[in-house]
Coordinates of C-alpha atoms (C1' of nucleotides) in Angstrom, one line a residue:
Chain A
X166 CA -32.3 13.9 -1.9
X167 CA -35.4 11.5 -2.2
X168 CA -35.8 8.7 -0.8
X169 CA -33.0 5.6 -2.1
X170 CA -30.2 8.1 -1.8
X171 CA -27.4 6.5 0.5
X172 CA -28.1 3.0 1.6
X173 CA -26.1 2.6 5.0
X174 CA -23.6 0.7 3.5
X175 CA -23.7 -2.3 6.3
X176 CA -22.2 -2.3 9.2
X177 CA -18.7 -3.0 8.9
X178 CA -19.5 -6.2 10.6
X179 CA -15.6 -7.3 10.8
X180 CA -14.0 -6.1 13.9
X181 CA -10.2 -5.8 13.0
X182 CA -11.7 -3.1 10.3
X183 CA -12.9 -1.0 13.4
X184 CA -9.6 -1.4 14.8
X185 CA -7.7 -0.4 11.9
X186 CA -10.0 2.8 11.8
X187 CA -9.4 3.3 15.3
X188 CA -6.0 2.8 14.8
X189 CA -5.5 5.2 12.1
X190 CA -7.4 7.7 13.9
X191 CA -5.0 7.3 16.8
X192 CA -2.3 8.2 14.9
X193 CA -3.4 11.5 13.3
X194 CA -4.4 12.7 16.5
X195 CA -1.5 11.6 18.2
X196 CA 0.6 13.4 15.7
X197 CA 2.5 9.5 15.3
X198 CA 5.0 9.7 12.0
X199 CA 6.8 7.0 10.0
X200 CA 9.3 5.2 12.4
X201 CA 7.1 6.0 15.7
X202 CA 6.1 2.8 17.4
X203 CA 2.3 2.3 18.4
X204 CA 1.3 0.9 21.7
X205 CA 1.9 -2.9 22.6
X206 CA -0.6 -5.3 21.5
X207 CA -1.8 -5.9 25.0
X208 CA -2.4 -1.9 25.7
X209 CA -4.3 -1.9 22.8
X210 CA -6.4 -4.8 23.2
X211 CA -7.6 -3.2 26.9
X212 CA -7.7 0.0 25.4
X213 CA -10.0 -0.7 22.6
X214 CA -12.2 -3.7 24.2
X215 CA -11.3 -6.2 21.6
X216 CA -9.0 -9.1 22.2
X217 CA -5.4 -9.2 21.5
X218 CA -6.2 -12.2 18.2
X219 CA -8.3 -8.9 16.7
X220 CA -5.5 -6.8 17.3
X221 CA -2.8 -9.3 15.6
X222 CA -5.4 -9.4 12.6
X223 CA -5.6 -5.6 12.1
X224 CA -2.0 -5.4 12.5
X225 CA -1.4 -8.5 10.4
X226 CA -3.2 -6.2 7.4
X227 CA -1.3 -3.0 8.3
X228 CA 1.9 -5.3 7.4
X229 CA 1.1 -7.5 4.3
X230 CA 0.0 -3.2 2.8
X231 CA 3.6 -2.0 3.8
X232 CA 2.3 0.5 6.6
X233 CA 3.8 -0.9 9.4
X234 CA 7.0 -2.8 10.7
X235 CA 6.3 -5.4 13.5
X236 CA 9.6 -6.5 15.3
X237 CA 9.1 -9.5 17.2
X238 CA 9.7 -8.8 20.7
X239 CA 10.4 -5.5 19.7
X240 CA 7.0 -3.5 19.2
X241 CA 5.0 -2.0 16.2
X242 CA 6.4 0.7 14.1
X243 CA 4.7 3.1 11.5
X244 CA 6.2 3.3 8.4
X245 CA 4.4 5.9 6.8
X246 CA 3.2 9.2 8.2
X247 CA -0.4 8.9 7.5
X248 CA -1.1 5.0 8.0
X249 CA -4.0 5.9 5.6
X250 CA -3.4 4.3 2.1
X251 CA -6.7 7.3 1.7
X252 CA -8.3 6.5 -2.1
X253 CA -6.7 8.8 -4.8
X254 CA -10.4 9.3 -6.2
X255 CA -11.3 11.4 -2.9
X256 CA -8.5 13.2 -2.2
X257 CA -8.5 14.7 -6.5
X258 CA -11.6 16.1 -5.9
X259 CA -11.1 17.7 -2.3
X260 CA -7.3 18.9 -3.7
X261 CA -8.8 20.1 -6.8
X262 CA -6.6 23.4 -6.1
X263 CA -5.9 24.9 -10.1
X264 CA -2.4 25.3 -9.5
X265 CA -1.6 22.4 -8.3
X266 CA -2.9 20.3 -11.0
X267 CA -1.1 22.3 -13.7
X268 CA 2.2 21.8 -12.2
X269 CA 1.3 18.3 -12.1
X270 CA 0.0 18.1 -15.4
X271 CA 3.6 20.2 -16.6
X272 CA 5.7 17.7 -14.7
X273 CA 4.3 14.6 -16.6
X274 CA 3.0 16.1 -20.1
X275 CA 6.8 16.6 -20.7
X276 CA 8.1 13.7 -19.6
X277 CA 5.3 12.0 -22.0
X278 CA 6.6 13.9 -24.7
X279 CA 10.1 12.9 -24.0
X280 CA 9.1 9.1 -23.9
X281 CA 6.9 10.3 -26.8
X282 CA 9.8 11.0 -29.1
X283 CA 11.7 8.0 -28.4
X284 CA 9.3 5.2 -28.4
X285 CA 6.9 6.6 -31.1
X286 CA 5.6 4.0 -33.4
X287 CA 4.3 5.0 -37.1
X288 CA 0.5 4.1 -35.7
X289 CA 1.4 6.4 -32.9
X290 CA 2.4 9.1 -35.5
X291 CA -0.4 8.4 -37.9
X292 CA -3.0 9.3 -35.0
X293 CA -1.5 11.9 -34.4
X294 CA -1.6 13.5 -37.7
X295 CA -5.3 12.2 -37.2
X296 CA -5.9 14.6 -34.4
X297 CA -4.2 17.5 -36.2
X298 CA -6.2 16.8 -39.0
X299 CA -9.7 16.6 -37.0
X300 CA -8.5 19.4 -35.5
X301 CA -8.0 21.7 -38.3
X302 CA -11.4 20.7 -39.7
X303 CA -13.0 21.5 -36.4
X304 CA -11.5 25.0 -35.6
X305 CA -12.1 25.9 -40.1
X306 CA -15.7 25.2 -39.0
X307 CA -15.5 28.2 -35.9
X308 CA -15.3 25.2 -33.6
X309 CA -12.9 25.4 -30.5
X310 CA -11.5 21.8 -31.2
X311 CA -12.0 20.5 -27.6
X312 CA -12.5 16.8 -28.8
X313 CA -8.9 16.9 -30.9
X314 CA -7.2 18.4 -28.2
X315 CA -8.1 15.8 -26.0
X316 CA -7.2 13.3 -28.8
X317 CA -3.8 13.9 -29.3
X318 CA -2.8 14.6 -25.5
X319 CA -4.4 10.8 -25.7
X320 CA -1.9 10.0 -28.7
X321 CA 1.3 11.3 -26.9
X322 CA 0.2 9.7 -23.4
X323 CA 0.0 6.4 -25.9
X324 CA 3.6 6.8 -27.9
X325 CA 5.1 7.2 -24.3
X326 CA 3.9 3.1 -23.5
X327 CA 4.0 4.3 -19.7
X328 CA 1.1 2.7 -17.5
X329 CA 2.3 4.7 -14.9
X330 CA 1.9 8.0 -16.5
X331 CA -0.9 6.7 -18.1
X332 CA -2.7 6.5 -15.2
X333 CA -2.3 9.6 -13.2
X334 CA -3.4 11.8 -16.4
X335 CA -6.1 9.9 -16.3
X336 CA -6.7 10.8 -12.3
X337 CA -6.4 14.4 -13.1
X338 CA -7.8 14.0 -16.6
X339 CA -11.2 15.9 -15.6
X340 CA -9.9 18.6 -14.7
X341 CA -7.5 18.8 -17.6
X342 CA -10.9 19.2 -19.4
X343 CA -11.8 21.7 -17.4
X344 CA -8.8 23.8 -18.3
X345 CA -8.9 23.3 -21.8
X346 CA -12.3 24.5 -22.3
X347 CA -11.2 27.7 -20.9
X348 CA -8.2 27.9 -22.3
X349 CA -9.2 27.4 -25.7
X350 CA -12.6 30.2 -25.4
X351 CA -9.7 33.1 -25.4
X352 CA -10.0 34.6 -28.8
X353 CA -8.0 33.2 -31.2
X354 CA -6.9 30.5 -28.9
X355 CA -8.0 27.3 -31.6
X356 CA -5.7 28.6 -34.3
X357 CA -2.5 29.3 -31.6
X358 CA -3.6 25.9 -30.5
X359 CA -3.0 23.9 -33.4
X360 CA 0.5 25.8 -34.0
X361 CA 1.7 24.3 -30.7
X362 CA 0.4 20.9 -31.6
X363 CA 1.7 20.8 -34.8
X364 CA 5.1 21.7 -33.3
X365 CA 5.2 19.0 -30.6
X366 CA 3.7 16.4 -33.7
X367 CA 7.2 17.5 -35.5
X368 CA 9.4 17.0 -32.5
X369 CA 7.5 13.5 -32.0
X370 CA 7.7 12.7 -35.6
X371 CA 11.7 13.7 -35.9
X372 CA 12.2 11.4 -32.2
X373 CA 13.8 14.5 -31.1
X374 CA 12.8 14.3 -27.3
X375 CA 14.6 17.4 -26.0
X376 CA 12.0 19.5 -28.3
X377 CA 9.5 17.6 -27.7
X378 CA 9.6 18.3 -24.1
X379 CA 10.5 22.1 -25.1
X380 CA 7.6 22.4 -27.6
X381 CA 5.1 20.6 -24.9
X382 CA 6.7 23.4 -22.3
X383 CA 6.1 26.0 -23.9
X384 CA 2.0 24.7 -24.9
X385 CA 0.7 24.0 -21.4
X386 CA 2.7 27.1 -20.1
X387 CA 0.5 29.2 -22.6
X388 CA -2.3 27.4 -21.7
X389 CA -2.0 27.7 -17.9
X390 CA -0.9 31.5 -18.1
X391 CA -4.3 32.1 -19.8
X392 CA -5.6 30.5 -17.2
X393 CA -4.0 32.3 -14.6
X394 CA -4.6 35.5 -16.0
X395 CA -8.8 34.4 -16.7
X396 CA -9.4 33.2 -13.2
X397 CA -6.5 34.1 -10.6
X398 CA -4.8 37.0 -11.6
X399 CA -3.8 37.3 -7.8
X400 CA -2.4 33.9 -7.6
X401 CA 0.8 32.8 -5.8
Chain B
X41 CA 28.9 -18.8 0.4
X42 CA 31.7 -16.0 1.2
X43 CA 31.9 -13.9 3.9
X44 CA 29.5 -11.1 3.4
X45 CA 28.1 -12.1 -0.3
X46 CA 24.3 -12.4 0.6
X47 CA 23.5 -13.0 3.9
X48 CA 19.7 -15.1 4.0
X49 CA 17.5 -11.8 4.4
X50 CA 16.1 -13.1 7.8
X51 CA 14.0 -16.2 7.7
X52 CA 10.3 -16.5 6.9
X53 CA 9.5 -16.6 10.1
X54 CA 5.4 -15.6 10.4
X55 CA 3.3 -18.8 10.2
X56 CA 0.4 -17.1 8.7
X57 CA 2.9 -16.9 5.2
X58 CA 4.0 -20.6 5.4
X59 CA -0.2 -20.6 5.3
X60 CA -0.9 -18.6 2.9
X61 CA 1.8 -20.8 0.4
X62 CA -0.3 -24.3 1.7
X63 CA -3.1 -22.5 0.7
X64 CA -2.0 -21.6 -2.8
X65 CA -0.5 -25.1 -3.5
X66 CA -3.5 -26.8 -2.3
X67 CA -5.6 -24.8 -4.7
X68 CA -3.3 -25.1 -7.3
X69 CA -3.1 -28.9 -7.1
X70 CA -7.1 -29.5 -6.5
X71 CA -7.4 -27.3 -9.3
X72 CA -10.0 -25.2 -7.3
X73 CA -11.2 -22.6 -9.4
X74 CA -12.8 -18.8 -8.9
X75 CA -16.2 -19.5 -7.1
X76 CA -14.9 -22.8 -5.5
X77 CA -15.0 -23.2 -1.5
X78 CA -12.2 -23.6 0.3
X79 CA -12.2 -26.4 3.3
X80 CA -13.2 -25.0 6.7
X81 CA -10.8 -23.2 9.1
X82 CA -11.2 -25.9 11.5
X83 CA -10.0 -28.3 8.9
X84 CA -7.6 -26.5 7.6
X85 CA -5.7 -25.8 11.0
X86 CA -6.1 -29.3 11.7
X87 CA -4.4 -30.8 8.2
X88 CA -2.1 -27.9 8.4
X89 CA -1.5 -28.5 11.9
X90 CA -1.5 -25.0 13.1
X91 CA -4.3 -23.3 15.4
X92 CA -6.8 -21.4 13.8
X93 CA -6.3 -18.3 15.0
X94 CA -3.2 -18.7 12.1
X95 CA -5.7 -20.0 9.4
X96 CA -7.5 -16.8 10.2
X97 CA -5.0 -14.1 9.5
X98 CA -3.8 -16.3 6.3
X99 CA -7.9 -16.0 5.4
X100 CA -7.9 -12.3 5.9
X101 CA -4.8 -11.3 4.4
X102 CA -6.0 -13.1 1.4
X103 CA -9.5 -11.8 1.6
X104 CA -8.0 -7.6 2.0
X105 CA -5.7 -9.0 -1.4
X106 CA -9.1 -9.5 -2.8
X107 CA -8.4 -12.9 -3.8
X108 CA -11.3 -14.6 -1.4
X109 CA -14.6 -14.0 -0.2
X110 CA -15.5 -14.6 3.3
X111 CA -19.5 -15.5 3.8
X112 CA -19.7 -15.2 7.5
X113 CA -21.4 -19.2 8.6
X114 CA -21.1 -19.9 4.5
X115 CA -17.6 -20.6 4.4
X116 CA -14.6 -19.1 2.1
X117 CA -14.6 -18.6 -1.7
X118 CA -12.2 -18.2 -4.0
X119 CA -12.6 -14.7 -6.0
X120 CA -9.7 -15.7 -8.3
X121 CA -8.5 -18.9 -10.1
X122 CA -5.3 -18.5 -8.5
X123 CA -5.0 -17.7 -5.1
X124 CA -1.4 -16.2 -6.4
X125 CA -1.6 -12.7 -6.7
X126 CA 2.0 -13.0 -8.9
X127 CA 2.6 -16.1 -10.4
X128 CA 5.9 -15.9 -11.8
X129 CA 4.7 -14.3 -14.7
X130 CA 3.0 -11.6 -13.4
X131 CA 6.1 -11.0 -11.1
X132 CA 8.2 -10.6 -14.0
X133 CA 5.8 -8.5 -15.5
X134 CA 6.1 -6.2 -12.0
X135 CA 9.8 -6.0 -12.9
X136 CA 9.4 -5.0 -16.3
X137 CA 7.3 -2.2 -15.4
X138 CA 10.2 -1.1 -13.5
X139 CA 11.3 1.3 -15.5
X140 CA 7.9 3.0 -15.9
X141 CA 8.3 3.8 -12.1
X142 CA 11.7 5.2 -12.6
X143 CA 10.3 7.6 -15.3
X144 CA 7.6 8.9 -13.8
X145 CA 9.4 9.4 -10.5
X146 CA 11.7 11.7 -12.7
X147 CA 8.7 13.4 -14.2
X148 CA 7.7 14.2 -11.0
X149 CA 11.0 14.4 -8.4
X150 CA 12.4 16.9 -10.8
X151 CA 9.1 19.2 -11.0
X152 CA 9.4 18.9 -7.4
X153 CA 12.8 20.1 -7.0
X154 CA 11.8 23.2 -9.2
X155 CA 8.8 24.1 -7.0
X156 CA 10.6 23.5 -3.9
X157 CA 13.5 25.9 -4.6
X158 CA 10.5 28.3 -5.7
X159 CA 8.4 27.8 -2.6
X160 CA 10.9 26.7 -0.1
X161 CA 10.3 28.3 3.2
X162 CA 13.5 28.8 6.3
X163 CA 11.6 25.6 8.2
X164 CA 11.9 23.7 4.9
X165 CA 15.7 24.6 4.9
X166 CA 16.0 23.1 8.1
X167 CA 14.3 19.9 7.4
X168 CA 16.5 19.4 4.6
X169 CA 20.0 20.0 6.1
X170 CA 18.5 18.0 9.1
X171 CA 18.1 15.1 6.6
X172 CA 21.9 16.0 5.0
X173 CA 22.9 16.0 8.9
X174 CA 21.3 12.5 9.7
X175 CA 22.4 11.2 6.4
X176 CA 26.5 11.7 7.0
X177 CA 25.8 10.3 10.4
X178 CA 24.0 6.8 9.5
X179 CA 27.2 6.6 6.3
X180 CA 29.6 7.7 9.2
X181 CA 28.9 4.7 10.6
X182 CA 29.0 2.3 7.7
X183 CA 24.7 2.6 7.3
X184 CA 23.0 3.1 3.8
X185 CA 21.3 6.0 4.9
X186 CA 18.1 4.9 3.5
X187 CA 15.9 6.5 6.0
X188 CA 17.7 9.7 5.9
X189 CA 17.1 9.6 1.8
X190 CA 13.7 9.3 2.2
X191 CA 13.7 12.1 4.5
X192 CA 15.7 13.9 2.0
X193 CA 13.1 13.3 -0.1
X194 CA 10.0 13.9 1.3
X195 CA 11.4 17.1 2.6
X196 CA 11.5 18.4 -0.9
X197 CA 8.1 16.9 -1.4
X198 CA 6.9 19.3 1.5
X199 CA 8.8 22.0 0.2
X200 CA 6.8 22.2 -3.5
X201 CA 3.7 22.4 -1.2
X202 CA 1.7 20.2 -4.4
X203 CA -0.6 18.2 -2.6
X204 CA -1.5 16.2 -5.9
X205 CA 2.3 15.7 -7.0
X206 CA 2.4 14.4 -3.1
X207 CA -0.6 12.3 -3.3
X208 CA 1.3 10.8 -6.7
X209 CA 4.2 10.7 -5.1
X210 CA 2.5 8.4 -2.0
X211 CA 1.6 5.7 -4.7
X212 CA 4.8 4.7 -6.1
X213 CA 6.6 5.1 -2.8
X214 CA 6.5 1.7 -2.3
X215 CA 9.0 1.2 -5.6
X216 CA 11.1 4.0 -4.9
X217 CA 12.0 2.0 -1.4
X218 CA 13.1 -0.7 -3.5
X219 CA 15.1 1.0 -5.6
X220 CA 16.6 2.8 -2.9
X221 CA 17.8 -0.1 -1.2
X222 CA 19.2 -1.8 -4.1
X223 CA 21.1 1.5 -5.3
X224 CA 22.6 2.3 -2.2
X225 CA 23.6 -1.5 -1.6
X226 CA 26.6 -0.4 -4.7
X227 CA 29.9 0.2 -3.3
X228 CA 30.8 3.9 -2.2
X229 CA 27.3 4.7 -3.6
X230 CA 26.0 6.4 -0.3
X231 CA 29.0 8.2 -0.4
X232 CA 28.0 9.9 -3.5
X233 CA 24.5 10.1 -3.1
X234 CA 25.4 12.3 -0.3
X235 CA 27.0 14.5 -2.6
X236 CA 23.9 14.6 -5.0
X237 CA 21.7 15.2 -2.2
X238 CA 23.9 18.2 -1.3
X239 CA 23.7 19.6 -4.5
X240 CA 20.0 19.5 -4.8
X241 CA 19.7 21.0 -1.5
X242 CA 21.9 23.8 -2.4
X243 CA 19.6 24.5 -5.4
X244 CA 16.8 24.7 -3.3
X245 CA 18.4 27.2 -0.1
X246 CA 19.7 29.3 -3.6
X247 CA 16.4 29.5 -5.2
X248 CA 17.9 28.3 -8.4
X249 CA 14.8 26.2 -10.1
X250 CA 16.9 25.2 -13.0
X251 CA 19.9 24.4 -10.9
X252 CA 17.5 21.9 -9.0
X253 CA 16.1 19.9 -11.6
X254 CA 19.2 19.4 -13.1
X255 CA 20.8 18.2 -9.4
X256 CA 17.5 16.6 -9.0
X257 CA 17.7 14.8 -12.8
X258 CA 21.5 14.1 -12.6
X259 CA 20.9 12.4 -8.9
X260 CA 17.6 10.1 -10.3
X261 CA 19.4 8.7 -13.5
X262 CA 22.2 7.9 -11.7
X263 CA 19.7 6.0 -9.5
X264 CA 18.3 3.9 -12.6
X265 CA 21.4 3.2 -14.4
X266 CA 22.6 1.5 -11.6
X267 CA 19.2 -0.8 -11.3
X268 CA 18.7 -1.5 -14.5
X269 CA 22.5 -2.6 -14.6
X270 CA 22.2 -4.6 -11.4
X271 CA 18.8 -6.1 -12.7
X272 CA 18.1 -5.7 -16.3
X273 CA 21.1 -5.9 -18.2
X274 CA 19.3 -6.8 -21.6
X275 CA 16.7 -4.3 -20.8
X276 CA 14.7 -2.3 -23.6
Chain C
dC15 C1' -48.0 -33.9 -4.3
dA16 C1' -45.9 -29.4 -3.6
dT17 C1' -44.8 -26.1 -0.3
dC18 C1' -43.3 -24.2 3.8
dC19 C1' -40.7 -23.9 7.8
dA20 C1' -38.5 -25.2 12.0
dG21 C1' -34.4 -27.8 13.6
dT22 C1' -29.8 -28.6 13.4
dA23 C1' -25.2 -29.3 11.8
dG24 C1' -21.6 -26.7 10.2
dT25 C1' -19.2 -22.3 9.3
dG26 C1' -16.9 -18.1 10.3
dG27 C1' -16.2 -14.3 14.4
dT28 C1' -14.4 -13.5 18.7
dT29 C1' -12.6 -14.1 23.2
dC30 C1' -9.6 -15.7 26.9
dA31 C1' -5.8 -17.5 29.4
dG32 C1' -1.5 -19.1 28.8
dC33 C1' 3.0 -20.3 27.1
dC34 C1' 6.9 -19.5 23.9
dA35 C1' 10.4 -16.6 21.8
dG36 C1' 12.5 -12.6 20.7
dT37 C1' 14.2 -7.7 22.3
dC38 C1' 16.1 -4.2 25.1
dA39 C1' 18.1 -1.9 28.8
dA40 C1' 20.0 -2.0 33.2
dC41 C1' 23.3 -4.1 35.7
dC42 C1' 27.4 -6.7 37.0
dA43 C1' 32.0 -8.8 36.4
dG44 C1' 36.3 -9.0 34.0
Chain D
dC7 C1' 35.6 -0.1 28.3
dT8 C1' 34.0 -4.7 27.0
dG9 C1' 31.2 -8.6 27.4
dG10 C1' 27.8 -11.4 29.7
dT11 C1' 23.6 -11.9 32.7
dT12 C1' 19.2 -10.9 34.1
dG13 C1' 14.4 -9.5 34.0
dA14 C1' 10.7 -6.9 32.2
dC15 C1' 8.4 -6.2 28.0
dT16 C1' 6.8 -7.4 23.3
dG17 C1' 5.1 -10.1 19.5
dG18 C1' 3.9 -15.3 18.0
dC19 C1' 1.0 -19.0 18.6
dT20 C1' -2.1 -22.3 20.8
dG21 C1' -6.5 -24.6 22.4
dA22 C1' -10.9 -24.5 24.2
dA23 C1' -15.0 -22.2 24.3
dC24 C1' -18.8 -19.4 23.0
dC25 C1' -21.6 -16.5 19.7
dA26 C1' -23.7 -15.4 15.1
dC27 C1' -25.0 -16.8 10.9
dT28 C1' -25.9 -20.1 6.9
dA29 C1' -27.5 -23.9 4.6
dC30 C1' -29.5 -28.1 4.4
dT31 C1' -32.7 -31.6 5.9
dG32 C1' -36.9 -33.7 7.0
dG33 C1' -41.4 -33.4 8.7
dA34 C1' -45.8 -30.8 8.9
dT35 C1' -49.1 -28.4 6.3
dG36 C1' -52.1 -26.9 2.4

DNA sequence: CATCCAGTAGTGGTTCAGCCAGTCAACCAG
DNA sequence: CTGGTTGACTGGCTGAACCACTACTGGATG
C-alpha cells in the first residue's frame, strides 16, 4: 500500500450517525429481532451520553427507512431483524459462495426467459440473432465466444423490460463471468453452447414462455454441473 | 362514509412531516432550484411556527433522502430541483413498476421453496408450523395474519440457506409488505392463504421440490391477480 | 492599489429541563 | 366478567442556551 491509499474518510462529524451505529450494534449483540422493542428514548440518551433530541433524530431516520415502528407513548419497535439496510455491493463479494449464486442466477435466468417470450419485441429478436450470429463466427474462429454469451444473456434480460431483474443480474453479473469462462474452456463446450442458445432464441422467437424457461433450465444446469464437477466435486 | 368502508388510516400526526410538506411547497412556489439555499432553521421554525428541534429532523430526513446538503455554519442546500422525492409522476411510475416486483418475487419465492424442501432441516420444520400455528391464531381472531405471513415467509427464506437469494429477497421486502396488506385486506382471503401456506409447508416437511414451487407459484399468482385487480384494472 | 487577515455576524450542532399527550397494566367498582 | 380509573412510563415538542464552523466585511499591510 503506498502512501494515498485510504484517506480517513472524516470523522462522521453528525452525532445521530454514531447513534444509529451504536444502535445497530446494540441489536446484533443483543440478539433483538423484528417486533422487539429497543430501550426508551430516555435509557438511551443516559446510556449513550447524547441527549434525548439526538436520539429522536437517529430514530426519526430509522423510521422515514422502514426499520423501525415508533408508537407514541408506546415504545420503539424493530421491524426488521438486522436494522442494517448493509450495502448489497459488500455483502456479493463476502457471500461470493459458487452455489449460491447459481441458484440465484437459475431462479431469475428463467423467469427472464419466461418474460422473454412474452414481451419480446422484433429489435429484441433481431439482437438476438446478432449474438448467435457473433457467436458462431467467434467459436468457427477456435474462439470460446465469451463476449456473445454475455450478449445475448444481455438480450433476454432486455426482452424481459424488468428493472427489477435487471438489476440483480447485474449485482451478481461478475461472477456470472466468472462462471462462464470456465464453463465454456471444457472441450467442446462453444459448440454445445451455441445449441442451447439457439434453442432458447427459438422458444423466444415462437413467444412460447414454458420452453423458454425449459430451454434456459436445461442451459445453466449444464453450465453449473460443469462447474460443479471442475471445481467442487464434493459439494453439498 | 359507511360503517367500516375506509376508516382515515390514523392521522398525520408527526410534525416533522407537516415540515417537510412546507418545505416542499415553499420550494416549489419560490421556484428554488438544485444548488439554491434554503432560509435558516431559526427562520424557518419561526415562519413555520414550530421549534427547531422539528425543523431539524425535517432537515435530516431530507438530507439521509439525499435531497439536501447540510454545510455545517454554511447553511442548507438543495441537492435536487424538487425537494419531492415522488411527485405524482414519479409515484405513479412506482406503481407501474409494480408488477416488476411481483415477478421477480416469483422468480425468486419459488426457487426458494425448491431449495428449502431440499435443504430443510427438523428446526426449519418447526419454524414453519410455528408460523402456520400463529397464523390460524391471529385469523381465529378476525387478524390478517400479516406478521405470521412474513414469518411464513422468511422461514422458507432460512430454510434454502441462499444468502444471496436472502440478501435479494431483503431489498424488495419493503413491496412485498404492501402487497401483503392489500391482498389479505380481500374478503375470506386470509382464510385461503392459510390454506396455501399449508400446502407449501407440506412440500417442504415431504421434500417434494416440484410439489413446492408449484404450492409456492399457485400461492404468489394468486397474490398478484388480486392486486393488479384491486389496483390496475387496465394494466398491461 | 491590491492583498491579506482578523473580527464578527450568522449558521448548523447539541444540550437541557420541562411540559404535553398517548399507552399500558394494575386495580377497583358494578 | 365487564368497564372505568389511576398512575407510571413512553414518545412528541418546546425554548433558551451554548458550542463549532463559515462567510463576509473592513481595516491594516505591502
Amino acid at each position: 500500500m503506498s502512501v494515498s491509499d485510504s484517506f480517513r474518510p472524516a470523522v462522521r462529524s453528525r452525532l445521530y450517525e454514531q447513534v444509529i451505529d451504536q444502535l445497530r450494534e446494540h441489536v446484533t449483540a443483543a440478539g433483538l429481532k423484528s417486533g422487539d422493542k429497543l430501550p426508551s428514548e430516555r435509557e438511551l440518551a443516559e446510556r449513550i451520553g447524547v441527549s434525548r433530541a439526538s436520539i429522536k433524530q437517529a430514530i426519526v431516520v430509522l423510521e422515514v427507512q422502514g426499520l423501525v415502528e415508533i408508537r407514541h407513548g408506546g415504545g420503539t419497535y424493530l421491524r426488521t431483524d438486522s436494522l442494517s439496510p448493509e450495502p448489497i455491493a459488500t455483502l456479493v463479494e463476502r457471500k461470493r459462495r459458487l452455489p449460491d449464486v447459481l441458484d440465484a442466477r437459475e431462479a431469475l435466468e428463467t423467469k427472464l426467459a419466461e418474460l422473454a417470450a412474452m414481451r419480446r419485441t422484433e429489435e429484441d429478436i433481431a439482437e438476438l440473432d446478432a449474438a448467435l450470429d457473433s457467436m458462431r463466427t467467434e467459436i468457427a474462429a477456435g474462439a470460446l465466444g465469451e463476449e456473445s454469451d454475455h450478449r445475448f444473456h444481455a438480450a433476454v434480460t432486455t426482452a424481459a423490460r424488468n428493472d427489477l431483474l435487471a438489476e440483480f443480474m447485474r449485482e451478481i453479473a461478475g461472477q456470472i463471468a466468472e462462471s462462464r469462462h470456465e464453463s465454456l474452456q471444457q472441450p467442446d463446450r462453444p459448440q454445445q453452447s451455441l445449441g442451447q442458445h439457439q434453442r432458447i432464441a427459438e422458444a423466444i422467437r415462437r413467444q412460447d414462455p414454458e420452453e423458454a424457461v425449459a430451454a434456459m433450465r436445461a442451459h445453466l444446469r449444464t453450465v453449473s454441473r460443469v462447474r460443479l464437477l471442475t471445481w467442487h466435486p464434493e459439494e453439498s
